[in-house]
Amino acid sequence: MTQAALERRRRGALSLCVMLGVIMQILDTTMATIALPYMMGSLSATLEEVNWVLTSYIVAAAISTPLSGWLANRFGRRTVYMVTIVGFTTASMLSGMAVSIEQMVVSRLMQGAFGAPLVPLAQATMLDTYPREQHGQAMALFGVGVMVGPVLGPTLGGVLTEYLHWRWVFTINVPVGIVAFIGLSIMMPRAAPVRVGFDWFGFVTLALAVGAFQLMLDRGERLDWFDSSLITGLAAAAALGLYLFVVHTATARRPFIDPRLFRDRNFAVGICFIFVVGILLLATVALLSPFLQTMLGYPVLTAGLITSPRGLGTMAAMLLVGRLITRVDPRLLLSFGFGCAALSLSEMSGFTPQVSQATLIRTGIVQGFGLGFLFVPLTTMTFATLPPELRNQGTAIYSLMRNLGASIGIAVVISLLVHDTQAIHAGLMRHVTVFNPALRMPGVAELWSLETPAGRLALAEMVFREARAIAYMHDFSRLAWLALLAMPCTLLLRRPAPRAPAPA
């Protein structure tokens, strides 16, 4: 076997090992949501207590993500990646064994802290392992785990919970983590650690900003946002932390985040785009799942199966775009991806409670196909001009922005959904009077009679259902406009000049 063939095999094996860690972490983020109602009974927890299972994970991951770049530089990427695999696998096992809500929350904190570095370090590893002309193909493979995970997570979580037990949502990570650890210990090359100082003030202020902001987003809707003193305090803490971090980064000699990252135009524009992609990816899932279950009456498993073809569209697109990216301007591919997302979301803005399964599946495939055309060219262009020594920090910030986009997107669309439902419901109820001739029509008067308690209750339920359906339409329409407005902005990215051939 030639040396080139051996090198390709080594790259493939290493890619598989790091991708196991990525898929494990991404899937676990979404699967846990499905298991929450079942945990309440097993752990004797209230709804407020069990929600901390998600909150603890989200906040710990948000704080740990920017730290992964410094850790990889200081201790070596291989060491950090293997430690995080062990920590995440152990925390998963402990989560599956938890017998109280306190044990579960602590285990999920560990999961978030150890799992956060897996995605950015895997991305940096693949960028360093493949030559620049093959970065598109490498990011296509990487994107399968990052983009498909949120789509398939609810389906897999529903299957495990329905047919086995909710504890399998966590314990399934144990064999995967063991295989990934063994593979990485063999395949991942060692890198000499770099002795760099640690900027405690920069880290603490960034952790304060990100942690308080994530906690505010997670708890805001339940506590009625800024009518709560806790949410107001968290917003103030996040703003203060961000201000101190920005001022410190601009003035410190060796700040926690290297300012050279943001002087690279493609990187600065790219993290803004991945923020938008995070909104489009997760906010749509956050809307579609309850729409299928509450508006259409599908059980959890059926809803997951209907949304799973979106992942197939994403995988098909990534396999295609990995080959096209070296022949077509990546900005055109990116615009096409946003166009597909806008088209599918525009059709979703017309969804009614009578929408067919065929329409749901078709729009899901189109949207998944568009999302596949977003991640690969965006990632390739974002890191195309970034110096290799900044990749550890760059991939950490990139992952952080994607997660922040997802968190903000979900919080905003759910808040708007509640607000629109209330406003539309109030507007519709103004027409529910004995003077409305529509309510006196034959058949309607018997079904929704204002003179009987049962009729009034049935009418109130119908009005609320219609108001909620219209609110869903508004949210999908807003996301469609966001995707459409992003299309021309792709011109802000610069296509990197082709690399000169090596001298003979």
XYZ file of C-alpha atoms in Angstrom:
504
model
C 0.000 0.000 0.000
C 1.346 3.424 -0.949
C 2.174 6.125 1.559
C -0.683 8.285 0.208
C -3.179 5.456 0.739
C -1.952 4.914 4.289
C -2.308 8.629 4.983
C -5.878 8.621 3.675
C -6.708 5.643 5.890
C -5.232 7.370 8.930
C -7.219 10.521 8.214
C -10.400 8.511 7.789
C -9.902 6.596 11.025
C -9.049 9.753 12.969
C -12.067 11.555 11.496
C -14.342 8.706 12.563
C -13.004 8.779 16.113
C -13.413 12.525 16.612
C -16.836 12.438 14.954
C -18.021 9.843 17.466
C -17.392 12.391 20.191
C -19.189 15.142 18.245
C -22.256 13.036 17.466
C -22.413 11.792 21.059
C -22.384 15.328 22.446
C -24.790 16.850 19.900
C -27.320 14.028 20.152
C -27.279 14.099 23.945
C -28.125 17.797 23.958
C -31.416 17.179 22.139
C -32.322 13.668 23.357
C -32.455 14.742 27.000
C -35.398 17.037 26.246
C -37.567 14.052 25.290
C -36.803 12.257 28.569
C -37.750 15.129 30.893
C -41.408 14.144 31.498
C -40.344 10.582 32.345
C -37.655 11.804 34.755
C -40.236 13.672 36.798
C -41.901 10.453 37.916
C -38.734 8.398 38.385
C -36.891 11.097 40.349
C -39.941 12.492 42.180
C -39.197 15.960 40.823
C -41.429 18.920 40.072
C -41.521 20.571 36.647
C -39.399 23.447 37.941
C -36.798 21.056 39.379
C -36.561 18.833 36.316
C -36.006 21.856 34.055
C -32.682 22.343 35.835
C -31.541 19.139 34.103
C -31.412 21.153 30.871
C -30.429 24.471 32.427
C -27.389 23.070 34.245
C -26.101 21.448 31.055
C -26.613 24.564 28.918
C -24.903 26.944 31.351
C -21.938 24.614 32.008
C -21.413 24.077 28.278
C -21.619 27.802 27.554
C -18.917 28.594 30.121
C -16.630 25.726 29.086
C -16.750 26.284 25.307
C -14.461 29.356 25.111
C -12.092 27.699 27.617
C -11.393 24.789 25.242
C -9.061 26.851 23.035
C -6.724 27.780 25.897
C -6.771 24.221 27.270
C -5.824 22.752 23.889
C -2.920 25.182 23.525
C -1.702 24.694 27.087
C -1.978 20.917 27.474
C -2.150 19.675 23.894
C -5.255 18.937 21.888
C -4.913 15.153 22.210
C -4.728 15.229 26.010
C -7.664 17.592 26.367
C -9.827 15.670 23.900
C -9.228 12.342 25.613
C -9.880 13.812 29.070
C -13.138 15.340 27.869
C -14.216 12.022 26.312
C -13.582 10.242 29.618
C -15.325 12.970 31.614
C -18.341 13.125 29.320
C -18.719 9.328 29.235
C -18.447 9.098 33.022
C -20.971 11.898 33.493
C -23.331 10.140 31.060
C -23.077 6.930 33.083
C -23.763 8.837 36.309
C -26.775 10.567 34.706
C -28.209 7.198 33.732
C -27.703 5.916 37.288
C -29.061 8.998 39.109
C -31.710 8.253 41.751
C -32.462 11.836 42.791
C -32.887 15.138 41.008
C -29.823 16.524 42.813
C -27.615 13.734 41.465
C -29.019 14.255 37.987
C -28.338 18.008 37.987
C -24.736 17.510 39.192
C -24.160 14.835 36.530
C -25.561 17.104 33.842
C -23.288 19.920 34.996
C -20.353 17.554 34.481
C -21.703 16.538 31.087
C -21.940 20.133 29.940
C -18.490 21.068 31.230
C -16.732 18.060 29.694
C -18.822 17.889 26.518
C -18.445 21.507 25.416
C -14.842 21.179 24.098
C -15.644 18.083 21.996
C -17.131 19.968 19.027
C -14.580 22.815 18.636
C -11.582 20.529 19.210
C -12.910 18.001 16.699
C -13.347 20.767 14.139
C -9.810 22.086 14.732
C -8.439 18.538 14.461
C -10.072 17.951 11.085
C -8.937 21.322 9.736
C -5.361 20.499 10.721
C -5.508 16.892 9.505
C -6.689 17.642 5.961
C -4.884 19.937 3.489
C -6.639 23.205 2.681
C -7.897 22.005 -0.700
C -9.750 19.200 1.099
C -11.233 21.343 3.873
C -14.609 21.333 2.123
C -14.822 17.541 2.201
C -13.587 17.469 5.812
C -16.202 20.007 6.913
C -18.898 18.074 5.051
C -18.086 15.042 7.182
C -17.904 17.163 10.325
C -21.165 18.883 9.479
C -23.055 15.598 9.358
C -22.717 15.297 13.128
C -23.274 18.961 13.932
C -26.279 19.577 11.667
C -27.980 16.178 11.653
C -27.715 15.671 15.418
C -30.404 18.235 16.349
C -32.730 16.713 13.735
C -32.290 13.039 14.625
C -31.894 13.610 18.372
C -35.622 13.867 19.162
C -36.350 10.776 17.043
C -33.661 8.652 18.676
C -34.581 9.966 22.119
C -38.213 9.091 21.503
C -37.338 5.544 20.378
C -35.074 4.888 23.384
C -37.573 6.326 25.844
C -40.588 4.586 24.299
C -39.151 1.092 23.870
C -36.401 0.889 26.520
C -36.139 3.472 29.327
C -35.295 7.150 29.615
C -32.005 6.192 31.288
C -30.805 4.796 27.933
C -30.729 8.346 26.602
C -27.601 8.779 28.726
C -26.135 5.289 29.111
C -26.015 4.750 25.344
C -23.061 7.174 25.383
C -20.911 4.789 27.438
C -19.998 2.229 24.714
C -19.649 5.020 22.141
C -17.308 6.925 24.453
C -15.170 3.836 25.105
C -14.758 3.177 21.363
C -13.905 6.841 20.723
C -11.328 6.887 23.536
C -9.565 3.735 22.297
C -9.509 5.015 18.733
C -8.166 8.433 19.718
C -5.448 6.934 21.915
C -4.177 5.100 18.830
C -4.836 7.522 15.982
C -4.613 11.063 17.340
C -1.107 12.559 17.052
C 0.540 14.192 20.022
C 1.227 17.912 19.926
C 3.718 19.741 22.081
C 1.879 21.929 24.628
C 2.577 25.645 24.573
C 3.266 27.415 27.846
C 0.821 30.295 27.769
C -0.392 32.336 30.682
C -4.000 32.245 31.755
C -6.008 35.470 31.762
C -8.205 34.915 34.795
C -9.967 38.260 34.572
C -10.826 37.744 30.901
C -12.133 34.227 31.520
C -14.204 35.179 34.574
C -15.841 38.157 32.850
C -16.598 36.122 29.704
C -17.948 33.248 31.820
C -20.118 35.722 33.742
C -21.471 37.231 30.516
C -22.173 33.950 28.756
C -23.401 32.042 31.818
C -25.761 34.787 33.009
C -27.057 35.330 29.480
C -27.759 31.630 28.906
C -29.476 31.340 32.279
C -31.576 34.399 31.457
C -32.654 32.902 28.123
C -33.442 29.541 29.654
C -35.545 30.848 32.555
C -36.959 33.993 30.967
C -40.193 32.625 29.493
C -41.118 30.763 32.692
C -40.528 33.852 34.854
C -42.249 36.330 32.490
C -38.972 37.924 31.402
C -38.229 41.367 32.808
C -41.180 41.337 35.158
C -38.930 39.065 37.231
C -36.184 40.567 39.372
C -34.055 37.466 38.747
C -34.163 37.927 34.961
C -33.400 41.634 35.319
C -30.419 40.847 37.542
C -29.118 38.208 35.127
C -29.399 40.662 32.217
C -27.457 43.270 34.167
C -24.778 40.720 35.108
C -24.448 39.594 31.485
C -24.136 43.192 30.240
C -21.552 44.039 32.894
C -19.529 40.914 32.180
C -19.538 41.593 28.427
C -18.510 45.222 28.899
C -15.619 44.321 31.205
C -14.516 41.520 28.872
C -14.483 43.734 25.762
C -12.606 46.568 27.502
C -10.114 44.121 29.033
C -9.538 42.314 25.725
C -8.840 45.617 23.972
C -6.327 46.793 26.587
C -4.656 43.695 28.081
C -1.253 42.526 26.892
C -2.264 38.855 26.666
C -6.050 38.632 26.784
C -8.038 35.408 27.129
C -9.258 35.636 23.510
C -6.658 36.692 20.935
C -7.893 39.914 19.225
C -6.268 38.787 15.956
C -9.267 36.487 15.483
C -11.574 39.427 14.862
C -9.152 41.200 12.518
C -9.620 38.369 10.046
C -12.557 39.529 7.922
C -13.801 36.076 6.952
C -13.734 34.863 10.535
C -15.542 37.943 11.865
C -18.253 37.708 9.191
C -18.384 33.906 9.454
C -19.239 33.859 13.162
C -22.122 36.246 12.446
C -23.424 33.862 9.795
C -23.095 30.790 12.035
C -25.105 32.733 14.627
C -27.893 33.031 12.041
C -27.555 29.359 11.087
C -27.925 28.431 14.762
C -31.188 30.374 14.863
C -32.547 28.763 11.701
C -31.553 25.233 12.717
C -32.678 25.011 16.335
C -35.487 27.574 16.387
C -37.262 25.712 13.592
C -36.955 22.430 15.509
C -38.194 24.144 18.682
C -41.313 25.302 16.803
C -41.974 22.257 14.648
C -41.903 19.630 17.414
C -44.657 21.222 19.569
C -46.612 22.130 16.415
C -46.755 18.476 15.415
C -47.640 17.303 18.910
C -50.060 19.978 20.140
C -51.638 21.235 16.923
C -51.709 18.015 14.897
C -51.955 15.578 17.819
C -49.019 13.364 16.796
C -47.351 11.291 19.525
C -43.679 12.021 20.254
C -42.355 9.085 18.239
C -44.482 9.882 15.179
C -43.458 13.546 15.323
C -39.814 12.482 15.441
C -40.221 10.171 12.450
C -41.885 12.919 10.411
C -39.049 15.374 11.103
C -36.232 12.842 10.561
C -36.215 13.141 6.721
C -34.863 16.656 7.234
C -31.654 15.009 8.390
C -31.549 12.894 5.242
C -31.778 16.067 3.161
C -28.897 17.562 5.139
C -26.674 14.519 4.668
C -27.395 14.377 0.926
C -26.575 18.063 0.544
C -23.309 17.750 2.463
C -22.128 14.862 0.322
C -22.875 16.969 -2.759
C -21.467 20.270 -1.521
C -18.231 18.603 -0.418
C -17.522 17.940 -4.101
C -18.870 21.232 -5.444
C -16.990 23.542 -3.107
C -13.719 23.290 -5.044
C -15.470 24.073 -8.344
C -18.141 26.630 -7.411
C -17.808 29.923 -5.545
C -18.657 29.013 -1.919
C -20.677 32.219 -1.618
C -23.062 30.964 -4.306
C -23.473 27.690 -2.421
C -24.138 29.628 0.768
C -26.750 31.814 -0.950
C -28.421 28.704 -2.378
C -28.603 27.207 1.110
C -30.248 30.308 2.561
C -32.617 30.343 -0.417
C -33.733 26.752 0.241
C -34.229 27.537 3.929
C -36.270 30.644 3.055
C -38.390 28.685 0.555
C -39.229 25.895 3.004
C -39.921 28.283 5.890
C -42.144 30.360 3.620
C -44.226 27.269 2.876
C -44.252 26.406 6.590
C -45.707 29.847 7.303
C -48.860 28.561 5.604
C -49.167 25.429 7.737
C -52.613 24.831 9.203
C -53.824 22.053 11.537
C -54.949 20.249 8.360
C -51.479 20.088 6.784
C -50.651 16.658 5.335
C -47.749 14.442 6.339
C -46.467 14.525 2.747
C -46.198 18.325 2.912
C -44.437 18.158 6.272
C -41.899 15.666 4.954
C -41.325 17.538 1.689
C -40.690 20.907 3.353
C -38.436 19.193 5.888
C -36.298 17.633 3.165
C -35.994 20.968 1.326
C -35.004 22.749 4.519
C -32.509 20.047 5.461
C -31.026 20.222 1.968
C -30.598 23.975 2.356
C -28.987 23.660 5.776
C -26.495 21.198 4.293
C -25.467 23.863 1.791
C -24.917 26.358 4.609
C -22.558 24.658 7.017
C -19.817 23.374 4.704
C -19.051 26.504 2.623
C -19.506 28.753 5.655
C -17.068 26.786 7.799
C -14.570 26.445 4.956
C -14.553 30.185 4.227
C -14.555 31.213 7.898
C -11.287 29.370 8.585
C -9.706 29.661 5.134
C -7.594 32.701 6.006
C -7.197 32.135 9.760
C -3.629 31.257 10.858
C -3.333 27.636 12.093
C -2.139 28.719 15.541
C -5.498 30.473 16.099
C -7.670 27.504 15.140
C -8.142 26.168 18.669
C -9.540 29.497 19.854
C -11.314 30.124 16.544
C -13.287 26.887 16.586
C -14.249 27.511 20.226
C -15.666 30.959 19.419
C -17.356 29.527 16.310
C -19.120 26.848 18.365
C -20.036 29.376 21.048
C -21.679 31.674 18.482
C -23.645 28.791 16.979
C -24.906 27.793 20.433
C -25.750 31.389 21.339
C -27.676 31.754 18.083
C -29.627 28.608 18.886
C -30.379 29.729 22.459
C -31.424 33.247 21.451
C -33.431 31.973 18.497
C -35.382 29.485 20.604
C -36.036 32.046 23.352
C -37.225 34.682 20.869
C -39.519 32.469 18.766
C -41.122 30.868 21.828
C -41.643 34.270 23.459
C -43.168 35.648 20.244
C -45.334 32.543 19.938
C -46.799 33.116 23.414
C -47.239 36.867 22.853
C -48.847 36.466 19.419
C -51.157 33.745 20.684
C -52.427 36.011 23.446
C -52.855 39.021 21.131
C -54.571 37.058 18.353
C -56.759 35.227 20.856
C -57.911 38.553 22.332
C -58.685 39.849 18.833
C -60.683 36.762 17.871
C -62.628 36.715 21.134
C -64.002 40.190 20.354
C -66.075 38.546 17.627
C -67.466 35.861 19.949
C -70.781 37.477 20.813
C -74.423 36.588 20.494
C -74.659 39.265 17.790
C -72.261 37.428 15.440
C -74.457 35.889 12.714
C -71.826 33.196 12.000
C -72.485 31.672 15.417
C -76.195 31.372 14.641
C -75.750 29.391 11.435
C -77.244 25.854 11.308
C -74.807 23.316 12.739
C -72.571 25.972 14.288
C -75.114 26.951 16.922
C -75.375 23.360 18.151
C -71.612 22.779 18.207
C -70.483 26.118 19.687
C -73.526 27.346 21.508
C -72.977 30.332 23.771
C -75.948 29.270 25.860
C -74.434 26.042 27.259
C -71.236 25.488 29.281
C -70.109 22.715 26.920
C -70.653 24.919 23.878
C -68.758 27.836 25.393
C -65.874 25.548 26.353
C -65.698 24.017 22.863
C -65.759 27.484 21.294
C -62.999 28.752 23.607
C -60.807 25.768 22.738
C -61.383 26.298 19.015
C -60.521 30.011 19.225
C -57.337 29.316 21.192
C -56.338 26.623 18.684
C -56.813 29.005 15.766
C -54.893 31.754 17.551
C -51.990 29.406 18.254
C -51.970 28.191 14.609
C -51.746 31.783 13.338
C -48.959 32.520 15.849
C -46.978 29.558 14.487
C -47.438 30.954 10.974
C -46.041 34.313 12.068
C -42.963 32.710 13.638
C -42.194 30.608 10.559
C -42.637 33.714 8.403
C -40.126 35.670 10.512
C -37.557 32.894 10.146
C -38.155 32.848 6.380
C -37.418 36.576 6.182
C -34.246 36.096 8.223
C -32.983 33.456 5.780
C -33.949 35.631 2.815
C -32.170 38.711 4.187
C -29.011 36.675 4.796
C -28.661 35.765 1.108
C -27.147 39.036 -0.199
C -24.955 39.364 2.893
C -22.873 36.394 1.717
C -20.990 38.861 -0.507
C -19.307 40.197 2.643
C -17.204 37.024 2.707
C -14.025 37.027 0.661
C -13.215 34.046 -1.471
C -9.641 33.042 -0.558
C -7.098 33.077 -3.337
C -6.135 29.601 -4.605
C -3.000 28.227 -3.070
C 0.049 28.293 -5.319
C 1.289 24.830 -6.316
C 4.267 23.532 -4.404
C 7.594 23.803 -6.233
C 8.790 20.661 -7.937
